[in-house]
Short mmCIF file of C-alpha atoms and ligand atoms in Angstrom, two decimals:
data_model
loop_
_atom_site.label_atom_id
_atom_site.label_comp_id
_atom_site.label_asym_id
_atom_site.label_seq_id
_atom_site.Cartn_x
_atom_site.Cartn_y
_atom_site.Cartn_z
CA UNK A 1328 -0.51 15.30 26.45
CA UNK A 1329 -3.27 13.12 27.99
CA UNK A 1330 -2.42 9.83 29.75
CA UNK A 1331 -1.42 6.99 27.45
CA UNK A 1332 1.83 6.19 25.72
CA UNK A 1333 4.21 9.03 26.54
CA UNK A 1334 6.14 8.56 23.33
CA UNK A 1335 3.83 7.01 20.71
CA UNK A 1336 5.36 5.61 17.55
CA UNK A 1337 3.91 7.45 14.55
CA UNK A 1338 4.21 7.03 10.81
CA UNK A 1339 3.90 10.60 9.58
CA UNK A 1340 6.16 10.57 6.54
CA UNK A 1341 8.98 8.72 4.79
CA UNK A 1342 11.37 11.67 5.09
CA UNK A 1343 11.78 11.24 8.85
CA UNK A 1344 11.97 7.43 8.93
CA UNK A 1345 15.45 5.85 8.94
CA UNK A 1346 16.22 3.38 6.18
CA UNK A 1347 16.54 0.53 8.72
CA UNK A 1348 12.92 1.06 9.84
CA UNK A 1349 11.75 1.18 6.21
CA UNK A 1350 13.60 -2.10 5.54
CA UNK A 1351 11.88 -3.61 8.59
CA UNK A 1352 8.45 -2.50 7.34
CA UNK A 1353 9.15 -3.87 3.86
CA UNK A 1354 10.33 -7.20 5.36
CA UNK A 1355 7.17 -7.45 7.45
CA UNK A 1356 5.05 -6.52 4.44
CA UNK A 1357 6.73 -9.32 2.48
CA UNK A 1358 6.03 -11.67 5.40
CA UNK A 1359 2.33 -10.80 5.48
CA UNK A 1360 2.04 -11.01 1.71
CA UNK A 1361 3.42 -14.58 1.81
CA UNK A 1362 0.74 -15.83 4.23
CA UNK A 1363 -2.13 -17.86 2.79
CA UNK A 1364 -4.86 -15.61 1.36
CA UNK A 1365 -7.14 -14.04 4.00
CA UNK A 1366 -5.21 -15.51 6.94
CA UNK A 1367 -6.64 -14.19 10.21
CA UNK A 1368 -4.09 -13.55 12.98
CA UNK A 1369 -4.36 -12.44 16.60
CA UNK A 1370 -1.28 -10.19 16.59
CA UNK A 1371 -3.40 -7.15 17.48
CA UNK A 1372 -6.26 -8.97 19.25
CA UNK A 1373 -8.00 -6.60 21.67
CA UNK A 1374 -6.62 -3.51 19.89
CA UNK A 1375 -8.70 -0.78 18.25
CA UNK A 1376 -7.81 1.11 15.06
CA UNK A 1377 -9.73 4.28 14.11
CA UNK A 1378 -9.77 5.31 10.43
CA UNK A 1379 -10.53 9.02 10.15
CA UNK A 1380 -10.79 10.23 6.56
CA UNK A 1381 -11.38 13.88 5.65
CA UNK A 1382 -10.87 13.16 1.92
CA UNK A 1383 -12.31 10.43 -0.31
CA UNK A 1384 -10.47 7.11 -0.48
CA UNK A 1385 -11.14 3.64 -1.83
CA UNK A 1386 -7.78 1.87 -1.61
CA UNK A 1387 -6.19 3.32 1.53
CA UNK A 1388 -9.23 3.33 3.80
CA UNK A 1389 -10.40 -0.15 2.79
CA UNK A 1390 -6.96 -1.73 3.01
CA UNK A 1391 -6.27 -0.25 6.47
CA UNK A 1392 -9.57 -1.72 7.65
CA UNK A 1393 -8.81 -5.11 6.12
CA UNK A 1394 -5.27 -5.00 7.55
CA UNK A 1395 -6.53 -4.24 11.07
CA UNK A 1396 -9.09 -7.05 10.89
CA UNK A 1397 -6.57 -9.58 9.53
CA UNK A 1398 -4.36 -8.79 12.53
CA UNK A 1399 -7.29 -9.43 14.88
CA UNK A 1400 -7.92 -5.78 15.79
CA UNK A 1401 -11.26 -3.99 15.80
CA UNK A 1402 -11.51 -1.22 13.22
CA UNK A 1403 -13.98 1.62 12.96
CA UNK A 1404 -14.25 4.12 10.12
CA UNK A 1405 -15.28 7.74 10.64
CA UNK A 1406 -16.21 10.02 7.76
CA UNK A 1407 -15.55 13.73 8.16
CA UNK A 1408 -19.13 14.69 7.23
CA UNK A 1409 -20.47 12.82 10.26
CA UNK A 1410 -18.15 14.30 12.92
CA UNK A 1411 -18.84 17.19 15.31
CA UNK A 1412 -16.41 19.34 13.29
CA UNK A 1413 -19.57 20.49 11.49
CA UNK A 1414 -20.80 21.82 14.88
CA UNK A 1415 -17.72 23.96 15.36
CA UNK A 1416 -15.39 21.58 17.20
CA UNK A 1417 -11.73 22.14 16.34
CA UNK A 1418 -9.65 19.41 14.72
CA UNK A 1419 -7.44 19.19 17.84
CA UNK A 1420 -10.48 18.75 20.08
CA UNK A 1421 -11.93 16.12 17.72
CA UNK A 1422 -8.68 14.15 17.79
CA UNK A 1423 -8.32 14.48 21.57
CA UNK A 1424 -11.92 13.26 21.93
CA UNK A 1425 -11.23 10.19 19.82
CA UNK A 1426 -7.94 9.59 21.64
CA UNK A 1427 -9.78 9.67 25.00
CA UNK A 1428 -11.64 6.51 23.88
CA UNK A 1429 -8.24 4.77 23.93
CA UNK A 1430 -7.76 3.50 20.40
CA UNK A 1431 -4.38 1.92 19.74
CA UNK A 1432 -3.84 3.80 16.48
CA UNK A 1433 -5.50 6.60 14.50
CA UNK A 1434 -5.18 6.50 10.71
CA UNK A 1435 -5.91 9.93 9.25
CA UNK A 1436 -6.20 11.45 5.78
CA UNK A 1437 -6.54 15.23 5.59
CA UNK A 1438 -6.39 17.85 2.84
CA UNK A 1439 -4.04 20.10 4.85
CA UNK A 1440 -0.33 19.39 4.44
CA UNK A 1441 1.17 18.83 7.90
CA UNK A 1442 -2.16 18.18 9.68
CA UNK A 1443 -1.10 14.80 11.15
CA UNK A 1444 2.30 16.19 12.21
CA UNK A 1445 0.59 19.05 14.04
CA UNK A 1446 -1.96 16.78 15.73
CA UNK A 1447 0.61 14.16 16.73
CA UNK A 1448 2.18 16.77 19.04
CA UNK A 1449 -0.98 16.70 21.17
CA UNK A 1450 -1.80 12.99 21.09
CA UNK A 1451 -0.69 9.97 23.08
CA UNK A 1452 -2.22 7.69 20.42
CA UNK A 1453 0.01 6.52 17.56
CA UNK A 1454 -0.87 8.42 14.38
CA UNK A 1455 -0.56 7.08 10.83
CA UNK A 1456 -0.61 9.54 7.97
CA UNK A 1457 -2.90 8.18 5.22
CA UNK A 1458 -2.11 11.21 3.02
CA UNK A 1459 -1.82 14.89 4.02
CA UNK A 1460 -2.51 17.41 1.29
CA UNK A 1461 0.32 17.55 -1.18
CA UNK A 1462 2.92 16.60 1.45
CA UNK A 1463 3.32 12.82 2.05
CA UNK A 1464 1.55 9.48 1.60
CA UNK A 1465 4.01 7.17 3.36
CA UNK A 1466 2.14 3.87 3.10
CA UNK A 1467 1.72 4.41 -0.66
CA UNK A 1468 5.50 4.74 -1.06
CA UNK A 1469 6.02 1.59 1.02
CA UNK A 1470 3.56 -0.47 -1.02
CA UNK A 1471 5.08 0.90 -4.23
CA UNK A 1472 8.54 -0.13 -3.01
CA UNK A 1473 7.28 -3.62 -2.12
CA UNK A 1474 5.75 -3.92 -5.60
CA UNK A 1475 8.98 -2.87 -7.32
CA UNK A 1476 11.09 -5.13 -5.10
CA UNK A 1477 8.94 -8.16 -5.92
CA UNK A 1478 9.80 -7.73 -9.59
CA UNK A 1479 13.25 -6.12 -9.55
CA UNK A 1480 14.76 -7.53 -6.33
CA UNK A 1481 16.51 -4.26 -5.40
CA UNK A 1482 15.96 -0.52 -5.64
CA UNK A 1483 19.66 0.34 -5.73
CA UNK A 1484 20.61 1.84 -9.10
CA UNK A 1485 17.13 1.48 -10.61
CA UNK A 1486 16.00 4.19 -13.03
CA UNK A 1487 12.55 5.35 -11.99
CA UNK A 1488 10.59 7.89 -14.05
CA UNK A 1489 7.94 9.72 -11.98
CA UNK A 1490 5.58 11.45 -14.38
CA UNK A 1491 2.74 13.89 -13.95
CA UNK A 1492 1.41 16.52 -11.58
CA UNK A 1493 4.40 16.39 -9.24
CA UNK A 1494 3.95 19.62 -7.28
CA UNK A 1495 0.48 18.57 -6.06
CA UNK A 1496 1.42 14.93 -5.42
CA UNK A 1497 2.05 13.51 -1.95
CA UNK A 1498 2.67 10.16 -3.66
CA UNK A 1499 5.58 11.66 -5.63
CA UNK A 1500 7.11 13.29 -2.54
CA UNK A 1501 7.00 10.11 -0.41
CA UNK A 1502 8.30 7.99 -3.26
CA UNK A 1503 11.18 10.38 -3.95
CA UNK A 1504 12.23 10.23 -0.29
CA UNK A 1505 12.04 6.43 -0.18
CA UNK A 1506 13.62 5.69 -3.55
CA UNK A 1507 16.49 8.09 -2.87
CA UNK A 1508 17.20 6.46 0.52
CA UNK A 1509 17.56 3.14 -1.33
CA UNK A 1510 19.84 4.45 -4.09
CA UNK A 1511 17.45 4.72 -7.05
CA UNK A 1512 17.87 7.34 -9.81
CA UNK A 1513 14.71 9.36 -10.27
CA UNK A 1514 13.69 11.31 -13.37
CA UNK A 1515 10.85 13.65 -12.39
CA UNK A 1516 8.81 14.78 -15.37
CA UNK A 1517 5.69 16.84 -15.94
CA UNK A 1518 4.42 20.17 -17.24
CA UNK A 1519 6.83 22.96 -16.21
CA UNK A 1520 4.12 24.46 -13.99
CA UNK A 1521 3.92 21.27 -11.91
CA UNK A 1522 7.58 20.30 -11.46
CA UNK A 1523 9.25 22.24 -8.62
CA UNK A 1524 12.67 23.43 -9.81
CA UNK A 1525 14.15 22.77 -6.37
CA UNK A 1526 13.13 19.09 -6.46
CA UNK A 1527 16.75 17.84 -6.75
CA UNK A 1528 17.35 19.49 -3.34
CA UNK A 1529 14.68 17.22 -1.81
CA UNK A 1530 16.82 14.13 -2.13
CA UNK A 1531 19.94 12.86 -3.92
CA UNK A 1532 19.56 11.16 -7.29
CA UNK A 1533 16.71 13.33 -8.63
CA UNK A 1534 16.83 14.93 -12.09
CA UNK A 1535 14.18 17.01 -13.85
CA UNK A 1536 12.87 16.93 -17.38
CA UNK A 1537 9.76 18.25 -19.09
CA UNK A 1538 10.14 15.77 -21.95
CA UNK A 1539 8.27 12.53 -21.35
CA UNK A 1540 10.27 10.56 -23.91
CA UNK A 1541 13.49 11.55 -22.20
CA UNK A 1542 12.08 10.53 -18.80
CA UNK A 1543 10.96 7.04 -19.86
CA UNK A 1544 13.98 6.19 -22.04
CA UNK A 1545 15.75 3.16 -20.46
CA UNK A 1546 13.60 3.40 -17.32
CA UNK A 1547 13.20 0.28 -15.17
CA UNK A 1548 10.05 1.66 -13.57
CA UNK A 1549 7.52 4.17 -14.92
CA UNK A 1550 5.47 5.64 -12.09
CA UNK A 1551 2.49 7.66 -13.30
CA UNK A 1552 0.68 10.16 -11.07
CA UNK A 1553 -2.95 11.17 -10.97
CA UNK A 1554 -3.68 14.75 -12.03
CA UNK A 1555 -4.74 16.35 -8.72
CA UNK A 1556 -7.51 18.62 -10.01
CA UNK A 1557 -8.83 19.05 -6.45
CA UNK A 1558 -5.57 20.74 -5.38
CA UNK A 1559 -5.21 23.09 -8.36
CA UNK A 1560 -6.52 26.56 -7.56
CA UNK A 1561 -5.71 27.79 -11.05
CA UNK A 1562 -5.44 25.91 -14.34
CA UNK A 1563 -1.75 24.93 -14.38
CA UNK A 1564 -2.01 23.27 -17.81
CA UNK A 1565 -4.71 22.86 -20.49
CA UNK A 1566 -6.55 19.72 -19.33
CA UNK A 1567 -7.64 18.70 -22.82
CA UNK A 1568 -3.99 18.67 -23.98
CA UNK A 1569 -2.52 16.85 -20.99
CA UNK A 1570 -2.70 13.33 -22.41
CA UNK A 1571 -1.03 14.43 -25.65
CA UNK A 1572 2.13 15.46 -23.77
CA UNK A 1573 2.12 13.49 -20.51
CA UNK A 1574 -0.22 10.52 -21.00
CA UNK A 1575 1.50 7.13 -21.01
CA UNK A 1576 1.07 5.11 -24.21
CA UNK A 1577 2.51 1.83 -25.49
CA UNK A 1578 4.96 3.90 -27.59
CA UNK A 1579 6.42 5.38 -24.40
CA UNK A 1580 6.67 1.98 -22.74
CA UNK A 1581 8.62 0.72 -25.77
CA UNK A 1582 11.30 3.34 -25.05
CA UNK A 1583 11.86 1.94 -21.53
CA UNK A 1584 13.84 -1.18 -20.64
CA UNK A 1585 12.35 -4.38 -22.12
CA UNK A 1586 11.39 -5.54 -18.60
CA UNK A 1587 10.15 -2.15 -17.39
CA UNK A 1588 7.07 -2.06 -15.18
CA UNK A 1589 4.34 0.58 -14.89
CA UNK A 1590 2.93 1.81 -11.58
CA UNK A 1591 0.04 4.17 -10.79
CA UNK A 1592 -1.26 4.78 -7.25
CA UNK A 1593 -4.85 5.02 -8.43
CA UNK A 1594 -7.49 6.08 -8.90
CA UNK A 1595 -6.48 6.05 -12.57
CA UNK A 1596 -8.02 8.39 -15.10
CA UNK A 1597 -7.93 6.44 -18.36
CA UNK A 1598 -7.21 8.67 -21.31
CA UNK A 1599 -5.85 11.46 -19.10
CA UNK A 1600 -2.69 10.05 -17.45
CA UNK A 1601 -2.55 6.58 -18.93
CA UNK A 1602 -4.00 4.76 -21.92
CA UNK A 1603 -6.17 1.71 -21.34
CA UNK A 1604 -3.71 -0.34 -23.45
CA UNK A 1605 -0.97 0.33 -20.89
CA UNK A 1606 -3.16 0.19 -17.77
CA UNK A 1607 -4.46 -3.26 -18.75
CA UNK A 1608 -1.14 -4.61 -20.09
CA UNK A 1609 1.18 -7.20 -18.59
CA UNK A 1610 3.56 -4.37 -17.65
CA UNK A 1611 0.99 -2.74 -15.40
CA UNK A 1612 1.43 -3.42 -11.66
CA UNK A 1613 -1.60 -1.36 -10.65
CA UNK A 1614 -3.58 -4.22 -9.08
CA UNK A 1615 -0.43 -5.67 -7.47
CA UNK A 1616 0.02 -2.28 -5.80
CA UNK A 1617 -3.52 -2.52 -4.41
CA UNK A 1618 -2.91 -6.06 -3.14
CA UNK A 1619 0.39 -5.05 -1.54
CA UNK A 1620 -1.38 -2.19 0.21
CA UNK A 1621 -3.02 -4.65 2.61
CA UNK A 1622 0.28 -6.37 3.50
CA UNK A 1623 2.13 -3.08 4.00
CA UNK A 1624 -0.64 -1.64 6.16
CA UNK A 1625 -0.57 -4.80 8.31
CA UNK A 1626 3.16 -4.19 8.78
CA UNK A 1627 2.60 -0.52 9.62
CA UNK A 1628 -0.20 -1.22 12.13
CA UNK A 1629 1.93 -3.88 13.82
CA UNK A 1630 4.86 -1.42 13.95
CA UNK A 1631 3.02 1.55 15.46
CA UNK A 1632 1.19 -0.69 17.95
CA UNK A 1633 4.45 -2.20 19.22
CA UNK A 1634 6.48 -0.35 21.82
CA UNK A 1635 9.81 -0.72 20.10
CA UNK A 1636 11.11 -2.46 23.25
CA UNK A 1637 9.69 -5.82 22.20
CA UNK A 1638 11.68 -5.95 18.94
N1 CP B 205 -3.71 5.63 -3.88
C1 CP B 205 -4.65 6.10 -3.01
O1 CP B 205 -4.34 6.74 -1.99
O2 CP B 205 -5.91 5.75 -3.37
P1 CP B 205 -7.23 6.13 -2.54
O3 CP B 205 -7.39 7.62 -2.64
O4 CP B 205 -8.34 5.37 -3.19
O5 CP B 205 -7.01 5.73 -1.11
#
């Protein structure tokens, strides 16, 4: 490991983070959300955050950059097409090269599950996982939790239906870990070819169903997932029939609790996973999720850039 912090604090996944640390991050996210709009702080003045994205992103990449700048840090974005990987450099060498320029955090999205975990073993720079393959998307789960908490007050005992292409979804996996740690009941639902049968072993409080009406009945929260066409090597369901069986309509929402809310991590595919009537309804928290992404990523950057001794 090159010189730097001998034991950097990483955010690689929700599974490995104790509940107390998640509560801290949610508290700090709430704190940042409550500040006047576009407040500029100097919490991370003089620090440098590198955003390294090997997959497309609108929400995550932009909100990490905004979060870094609101905390007073410098932020640079690197797109995979413009790196020396195309000249044969390995991913480890690319990351070590960036780390040698002494950034204070590297935010990385990669298509390979486990890529940030592997790289973090070699780096003295704190690493934040901005989504690795189908494995985890920890900041998405945190911003989803903040969004639910703002409306519901607590996650304990909530009935959350997670619906869609679960086996390819890092959003589902991170949310299941987080929601289970906080005592929510999760009904995972999707086509049989996309719902791993061993999902209940992942965390307590998880049940499976292939029937969307059963999943949404009496739900407090309906969390829709994007169909991950880019991760499907074979056709795991007929795409033109997907909406008929697993697309969220107003009729489904009517089966949930009267105060149920609808989440979707985005980007949404209208008419595939969700109808426009639901996406644009009062029940939809989709734009609140986006807004909360900035506050949560401020909390996460602050957390990984602190030593742990100053808390
Ligand atoms: N939810 C999410 O990760 O969106 P982006 O791919 O736009 O970052």
